[in-house]
Amino acid sequence: MLTLDLPAEQYWLDLPRGVRVEIRPVTTAVMAAAQAAAARRLAAVRIADPDLDPDMSRGLSFAFLVKALARHAVTAWEGVGDSAGKPLPLSPEAVERLMDLDDIAAAFWDRATAPVAVVAAEGNG
């Protein structure tokens, strides 16, 4: 039996370097919005560079997806500051800059999608 034990409310994720982000649940709508945004960005890059290396294309595809998911899901954060050490206000651009850090992006992806992955794995058992 499939157990639907997905978060229904916003919740906090602990990320590397003392960063915490509050996210809305990664629902079908949130993921579909992220995938559409990432696909548009990758298409624009491919138009600008038709000879784009396939490995770079895959890397950009994942980077754009993580950034888009973060833009759609992150509602608050802690532990993110500017160059003077002052807390940085949350904005879509700042969220994308945070996701440029590989360890942060990887941890965000793993932790944000984990609840859905657990349910999917249970359904495949």
Short mmCIF file of N, CA and C in Angstrom, two decimals:
data_model
loop_
_atom_site.label_atom_id
_atom_site.label_comp_id
_atom_site.label_asym_id
_atom_site.label_seq_id
_atom_site.Cartn_x
_atom_site.Cartn_y
_atom_site.Cartn_z
N MET A 1 0.84 -1.17 0.00
CA MET A 1 0.00 0.00 0.00
C MET A 1 0.89 1.24 0.00
N LEU A 2 0.54 2.19 -0.83
CA LEU A 2 1.26 3.45 -0.93
C LEU A 2 0.81 4.38 0.20
N THR A 3 1.75 4.89 0.96
CA THR A 3 1.45 5.83 2.04
C THR A 3 1.77 7.24 1.58
N LEU A 4 0.77 8.07 1.50
CA LEU A 4 0.98 9.46 1.09
C LEU A 4 1.31 10.29 2.32
N ASP A 5 2.58 10.33 2.61
CA ASP A 5 3.06 11.05 3.79
C ASP A 5 3.92 12.23 3.34
N LEU A 6 3.35 13.06 2.48
CA LEU A 6 4.08 14.21 1.95
C LEU A 6 3.79 15.44 2.80
N PRO A 7 4.76 16.34 2.92
CA PRO A 7 4.50 17.57 3.67
C PRO A 7 3.37 18.37 3.02
N ALA A 8 2.51 18.92 3.84
CA ALA A 8 1.41 19.75 3.34
C ALA A 8 1.65 21.23 3.62
N GLU A 9 2.56 21.52 4.52
CA GLU A 9 2.86 22.90 4.90
C GLU A 9 4.34 23.19 4.62
N GLN A 10 4.67 24.47 4.64
CA GLN A 10 6.07 24.88 4.48
C GLN A 10 6.90 24.27 5.59
N TYR A 11 8.18 23.98 5.29
CA TYR A 11 9.08 23.40 6.29
C TYR A 11 10.51 23.85 6.00
N TRP A 12 11.37 23.70 7.01
CA TRP A 12 12.75 24.16 6.91
C TRP A 12 13.69 23.03 6.51
N LEU A 13 14.68 23.36 5.69
CA LEU A 13 15.75 22.45 5.32
C LEU A 13 17.07 23.03 5.83
N ASP A 14 17.88 22.21 6.46
CA ASP A 14 19.23 22.62 6.85
C ASP A 14 20.16 22.28 5.70
N LEU A 15 20.93 23.27 5.27
CA LEU A 15 21.87 23.11 4.16
C LEU A 15 23.28 23.35 4.69
N PRO A 16 24.30 23.03 3.88
CA PRO A 16 25.69 23.27 4.31
C PRO A 16 25.95 24.75 4.62
N ARG A 17 27.04 24.99 5.33
CA ARG A 17 27.56 26.33 5.64
C ARG A 17 26.65 27.14 6.56
N GLY A 18 25.79 26.46 7.33
CA GLY A 18 24.92 27.15 8.26
C GLY A 18 23.71 27.80 7.62
N VAL A 19 23.39 27.44 6.40
CA VAL A 19 22.24 28.01 5.69
C VAL A 19 21.01 27.15 5.97
N ARG A 20 19.90 27.82 6.19
CA ARG A 20 18.60 27.15 6.32
C ARG A 20 17.65 27.83 5.35
N VAL A 21 16.81 27.03 4.69
CA VAL A 21 15.78 27.59 3.81
C VAL A 21 14.44 26.99 4.18
N GLU A 22 13.43 27.84 4.16
CA GLU A 22 12.06 27.37 4.32
C GLU A 22 11.49 27.18 2.93
N ILE A 23 10.87 26.03 2.69
CA ILE A 23 10.32 25.78 1.35
C ILE A 23 8.86 25.36 1.44
N ARG A 24 8.16 25.65 0.35
CA ARG A 24 6.82 25.09 0.22
C ARG A 24 7.00 23.66 -0.28
N PRO A 25 6.04 22.78 -0.03
CA PRO A 25 6.18 21.39 -0.49
C PRO A 25 6.39 21.32 -2.00
N VAL A 26 7.24 20.40 -2.42
CA VAL A 26 7.52 20.21 -3.84
C VAL A 26 6.40 19.35 -4.44
N THR A 27 5.36 20.05 -4.86
CA THR A 27 4.20 19.40 -5.46
C THR A 27 4.41 19.26 -6.97
N THR A 28 3.47 18.60 -7.61
CA THR A 28 3.52 18.48 -9.07
C THR A 28 3.56 19.86 -9.72
N ALA A 29 2.78 20.79 -9.22
CA ALA A 29 2.74 22.13 -9.80
C ALA A 29 4.08 22.85 -9.65
N VAL A 30 4.67 22.76 -8.48
CA VAL A 30 5.96 23.42 -8.24
C VAL A 30 7.03 22.82 -9.14
N MET A 31 7.08 21.48 -9.22
CA MET A 31 8.10 20.84 -10.05
C MET A 31 7.86 21.12 -11.53
N ALA A 32 6.61 21.11 -11.98
CA ALA A 32 6.32 21.40 -13.38
C ALA A 32 6.72 22.83 -13.74
N ALA A 33 6.46 23.77 -12.84
CA ALA A 33 6.87 25.16 -13.09
C ALA A 33 8.38 25.26 -13.19
N ALA A 34 9.09 24.55 -12.31
CA ALA A 34 10.55 24.58 -12.34
C ALA A 34 11.07 23.95 -13.63
N GLN A 35 10.51 22.84 -14.04
CA GLN A 35 10.95 22.18 -15.27
C GLN A 35 10.71 23.05 -16.49
N ALA A 36 9.57 23.72 -16.54
CA ALA A 36 9.28 24.60 -17.68
C ALA A 36 10.27 25.77 -17.73
N ALA A 37 10.55 26.37 -16.58
CA ALA A 37 11.49 27.49 -16.54
C ALA A 37 12.89 27.04 -16.95
N ALA A 38 13.32 25.88 -16.46
CA ALA A 38 14.65 25.37 -16.79
C ALA A 38 14.74 25.05 -18.29
N ALA A 39 13.70 24.46 -18.84
CA ALA A 39 13.70 24.11 -20.27
C ALA A 39 13.81 25.36 -21.14
N ARG A 40 13.10 26.43 -20.76
CA ARG A 40 13.19 27.69 -21.53
C ARG A 40 14.60 28.25 -21.50
N ARG A 41 15.23 28.22 -20.33
CA ARG A 41 16.59 28.77 -20.23
C ARG A 41 17.58 27.95 -21.04
N LEU A 42 17.45 26.63 -20.97
CA LEU A 42 18.37 25.78 -21.74
C LEU A 42 18.15 25.96 -23.23
N ALA A 43 16.92 26.09 -23.66
CA ALA A 43 16.63 26.31 -25.08
C ALA A 43 17.28 27.60 -25.56
N ALA A 44 17.24 28.64 -24.76
CA ALA A 44 17.86 29.91 -25.14
C ALA A 44 19.37 29.76 -25.27
N VAL A 45 19.99 29.00 -24.38
CA VAL A 45 21.44 28.78 -24.46
C VAL A 45 21.78 27.99 -25.71
N ARG A 46 20.98 26.98 -26.01
CA ARG A 46 21.25 26.15 -27.21
C ARG A 46 21.09 26.95 -28.49
N ILE A 47 20.16 27.88 -28.51
CA ILE A 47 20.00 28.74 -29.69
C ILE A 47 21.22 29.63 -29.85
N ALA A 48 21.70 30.18 -28.74
CA ALA A 48 22.86 31.06 -28.78
C ALA A 48 24.15 30.31 -29.09
N ASP A 49 24.21 29.03 -28.71
CA ASP A 49 25.41 28.22 -28.92
C ASP A 49 25.02 26.84 -29.43
N PRO A 50 24.75 26.71 -30.74
CA PRO A 50 24.31 25.43 -31.29
C PRO A 50 25.35 24.30 -31.14
N ASP A 51 26.61 24.66 -30.92
CA ASP A 51 27.66 23.65 -30.76
C ASP A 51 27.98 23.39 -29.29
N LEU A 52 27.03 23.66 -28.42
CA LEU A 52 27.22 23.47 -26.99
C LEU A 52 27.61 22.03 -26.69
N ASP A 53 28.68 21.88 -25.92
CA ASP A 53 29.15 20.56 -25.52
C ASP A 53 28.03 19.80 -24.80
N PRO A 54 27.80 18.53 -25.13
CA PRO A 54 26.73 17.76 -24.48
C PRO A 54 26.87 17.67 -22.96
N ASP A 55 28.10 17.55 -22.46
CA ASP A 55 28.28 17.51 -21.01
C ASP A 55 27.91 18.84 -20.37
N MET A 56 28.26 19.93 -21.02
CA MET A 56 27.89 21.25 -20.50
C MET A 56 26.37 21.43 -20.57
N SER A 57 25.77 20.92 -21.61
CA SER A 57 24.32 21.00 -21.74
C SER A 57 23.63 20.27 -20.58
N ARG A 58 24.11 19.08 -20.24
CA ARG A 58 23.55 18.33 -19.11
C ARG A 58 23.77 19.08 -17.79
N GLY A 59 24.96 19.65 -17.64
CA GLY A 59 25.25 20.41 -16.43
C GLY A 59 24.35 21.63 -16.30
N LEU A 60 24.19 22.36 -17.39
CA LEU A 60 23.32 23.53 -17.37
C LEU A 60 21.87 23.13 -17.12
N SER A 61 21.45 22.01 -17.70
CA SER A 61 20.09 21.54 -17.50
C SER A 61 19.80 21.33 -16.01
N PHE A 62 20.71 20.66 -15.32
CA PHE A 62 20.52 20.42 -13.89
C PHE A 62 20.61 21.73 -13.11
N ALA A 63 21.59 22.57 -13.43
CA ALA A 63 21.74 23.85 -12.72
C ALA A 63 20.49 24.70 -12.87
N PHE A 64 19.97 24.79 -14.08
CA PHE A 64 18.76 25.58 -14.31
C PHE A 64 17.56 24.99 -13.57
N LEU A 65 17.48 23.65 -13.49
CA LEU A 65 16.37 23.02 -12.79
C LEU A 65 16.44 23.29 -11.28
N VAL A 66 17.63 23.16 -10.70
CA VAL A 66 17.78 23.43 -9.26
C VAL A 66 17.46 24.89 -8.96
N LYS A 67 17.96 25.79 -9.78
CA LYS A 67 17.68 27.21 -9.56
C LYS A 67 16.19 27.51 -9.68
N ALA A 68 15.55 26.94 -10.68
CA ALA A 68 14.12 27.19 -10.87
C ALA A 68 13.31 26.59 -9.72
N LEU A 69 13.68 25.40 -9.27
CA LEU A 69 12.97 24.80 -8.14
C LEU A 69 13.13 25.68 -6.90
N ALA A 70 14.34 26.15 -6.67
CA ALA A 70 14.57 27.01 -5.50
C ALA A 70 13.76 28.30 -5.61
N ARG A 71 13.73 28.89 -6.79
CA ARG A 71 12.96 30.14 -6.98
C ARG A 71 11.49 29.92 -6.67
N HIS A 72 10.95 28.76 -7.05
CA HIS A 72 9.54 28.47 -6.85
C HIS A 72 9.22 27.96 -5.45
N ALA A 73 10.22 27.37 -4.77
CA ALA A 73 9.94 26.72 -3.50
C ALA A 73 10.39 27.51 -2.27
N VAL A 74 11.53 28.20 -2.35
CA VAL A 74 12.07 28.86 -1.16
C VAL A 74 11.23 30.09 -0.79
N THR A 75 10.80 30.12 0.47
CA THR A 75 9.95 31.22 0.95
C THR A 75 10.64 32.08 2.01
N ALA A 76 11.72 31.55 2.60
CA ALA A 76 12.47 32.29 3.61
C ALA A 76 13.84 31.63 3.75
N TRP A 77 14.79 32.39 4.34
CA TRP A 77 16.09 31.77 4.59
C TRP A 77 16.76 32.40 5.78
N GLU A 78 17.75 31.69 6.27
CA GLU A 78 18.59 32.15 7.37
C GLU A 78 20.03 31.78 7.03
N GLY A 79 20.97 32.58 7.51
CA GLY A 79 22.37 32.26 7.33
C GLY A 79 22.96 32.70 6.01
N VAL A 80 22.29 33.61 5.31
CA VAL A 80 22.79 34.12 4.03
C VAL A 80 23.00 35.62 4.20
N GLY A 81 24.23 36.07 3.92
CA GLY A 81 24.55 37.48 4.10
C GLY A 81 25.23 38.07 2.89
N ASP A 82 25.36 39.39 2.94
CA ASP A 82 26.07 40.10 1.88
C ASP A 82 27.56 40.18 2.22
N SER A 83 28.33 40.88 1.41
CA SER A 83 29.78 40.96 1.61
C SER A 83 30.16 41.66 2.91
N ALA A 84 29.25 42.45 3.48
CA ALA A 84 29.51 43.13 4.75
C ALA A 84 29.05 42.29 5.95
N GLY A 85 28.49 41.11 5.67
CA GLY A 85 28.05 40.24 6.76
C GLY A 85 26.65 40.53 7.25
N LYS A 86 25.94 41.41 6.57
CA LYS A 86 24.55 41.70 6.94
C LYS A 86 23.63 40.67 6.30
N PRO A 87 22.55 40.28 6.99
CA PRO A 87 21.61 39.33 6.39
C PRO A 87 21.11 39.85 5.04
N LEU A 88 21.13 38.97 4.05
CA LEU A 88 20.71 39.33 2.70
C LEU A 88 19.21 39.06 2.55
N PRO A 89 18.46 40.05 2.08
CA PRO A 89 17.02 39.83 1.88
C PRO A 89 16.80 38.75 0.81
N LEU A 90 15.76 37.98 1.01
CA LEU A 90 15.38 36.95 0.04
C LEU A 90 14.88 37.61 -1.23
N SER A 91 15.40 37.16 -2.36
CA SER A 91 14.93 37.61 -3.67
C SER A 91 15.19 36.48 -4.65
N PRO A 92 14.47 36.44 -5.77
CA PRO A 92 14.72 35.39 -6.76
C PRO A 92 16.17 35.37 -7.25
N GLU A 93 16.74 36.55 -7.45
CA GLU A 93 18.13 36.62 -7.92
C GLU A 93 19.11 36.10 -6.88
N ALA A 94 18.87 36.43 -5.62
CA ALA A 94 19.75 35.97 -4.55
C ALA A 94 19.63 34.46 -4.36
N VAL A 95 18.44 33.92 -4.51
CA VAL A 95 18.24 32.46 -4.42
C VAL A 95 19.05 31.78 -5.52
N GLU A 96 19.02 32.32 -6.71
CA GLU A 96 19.80 31.73 -7.81
C GLU A 96 21.29 31.79 -7.52
N ARG A 97 21.75 32.91 -6.96
CA ARG A 97 23.18 33.02 -6.62
C ARG A 97 23.56 31.99 -5.57
N LEU A 98 22.68 31.76 -4.60
CA LEU A 98 22.93 30.73 -3.59
C LEU A 98 23.06 29.36 -4.25
N MET A 99 22.22 29.09 -5.24
CA MET A 99 22.25 27.79 -5.92
C MET A 99 23.43 27.64 -6.87
N ASP A 100 24.22 28.71 -7.05
CA ASP A 100 25.47 28.59 -7.81
C ASP A 100 26.54 27.86 -7.02
N LEU A 101 26.34 27.74 -5.70
CA LEU A 101 27.30 27.01 -4.86
C LEU A 101 26.95 25.53 -4.94
N ASP A 102 27.86 24.74 -5.49
CA ASP A 102 27.58 23.34 -5.79
C ASP A 102 27.12 22.55 -4.57
N ASP A 103 27.77 22.71 -3.43
CA ASP A 103 27.38 21.93 -2.26
C ASP A 103 25.98 22.32 -1.77
N ILE A 104 25.66 23.60 -1.87
CA ILE A 104 24.34 24.07 -1.46
C ILE A 104 23.28 23.53 -2.43
N ALA A 105 23.54 23.64 -3.73
CA ALA A 105 22.58 23.19 -4.74
C ALA A 105 22.31 21.69 -4.61
N ALA A 106 23.38 20.90 -4.44
CA ALA A 106 23.21 19.44 -4.33
C ALA A 106 22.41 19.07 -3.08
N ALA A 107 22.73 19.71 -1.96
CA ALA A 107 22.00 19.42 -0.72
C ALA A 107 20.55 19.88 -0.84
N PHE A 108 20.33 21.05 -1.43
CA PHE A 108 18.97 21.54 -1.60
C PHE A 108 18.16 20.55 -2.44
N TRP A 109 18.70 20.14 -3.57
CA TRP A 109 17.98 19.21 -4.45
C TRP A 109 17.63 17.92 -3.71
N ASP A 110 18.63 17.33 -3.08
CA ASP A 110 18.42 16.06 -2.38
C ASP A 110 17.37 16.19 -1.28
N ARG A 111 17.45 17.25 -0.50
CA ARG A 111 16.55 17.38 0.65
C ARG A 111 15.15 17.86 0.25
N ALA A 112 15.07 18.72 -0.76
CA ALA A 112 13.76 19.23 -1.19
C ALA A 112 12.95 18.15 -1.89
N THR A 113 13.62 17.28 -2.64
CA THR A 113 12.91 16.24 -3.39
C THR A 113 12.81 14.93 -2.63
N ALA A 114 13.43 14.81 -1.47
CA ALA A 114 13.45 13.56 -0.71
C ALA A 114 12.05 13.05 -0.36
N PRO A 115 11.11 13.89 0.11
CA PRO A 115 9.80 13.34 0.45
C PRO A 115 9.10 12.67 -0.74
N VAL A 116 9.22 13.25 -1.91
CA VAL A 116 8.60 12.68 -3.10
C VAL A 116 9.33 11.41 -3.51
N ALA A 117 10.65 11.40 -3.39
CA ALA A 117 11.45 10.23 -3.74
C ALA A 117 11.11 9.04 -2.85
N VAL A 118 10.86 9.29 -1.58
CA VAL A 118 10.51 8.21 -0.64
C VAL A 118 9.17 7.59 -1.05
N VAL A 119 8.19 8.42 -1.37
CA VAL A 119 6.89 7.90 -1.78
C VAL A 119 7.01 7.16 -3.10
N ALA A 120 7.80 7.68 -4.04
CA ALA A 120 7.98 7.01 -5.33
C ALA A 120 8.65 5.65 -5.14
N ALA A 121 9.65 5.59 -4.28
CA ALA A 121 10.36 4.33 -4.04
C ALA A 121 9.40 3.31 -3.39
N GLU A 122 8.57 3.78 -2.48
CA GLU A 122 7.61 2.89 -1.82
C GLU A 122 6.63 2.33 -2.85
N GLY A 123 6.21 3.14 -3.80
CA GLY A 123 5.29 2.69 -4.82
C GLY A 123 5.91 1.69 -5.78
N ASN A 124 7.25 1.68 -5.89
CA ASN A 124 7.94 0.75 -6.77
C ASN A 124 8.35 -0.53 -6.08
N GLY A 125 8.07 -0.64 -4.75
CA GLY A 125 8.48 -1.81 -3.99
C GLY A 125 7.70 -3.01 -4.37
#
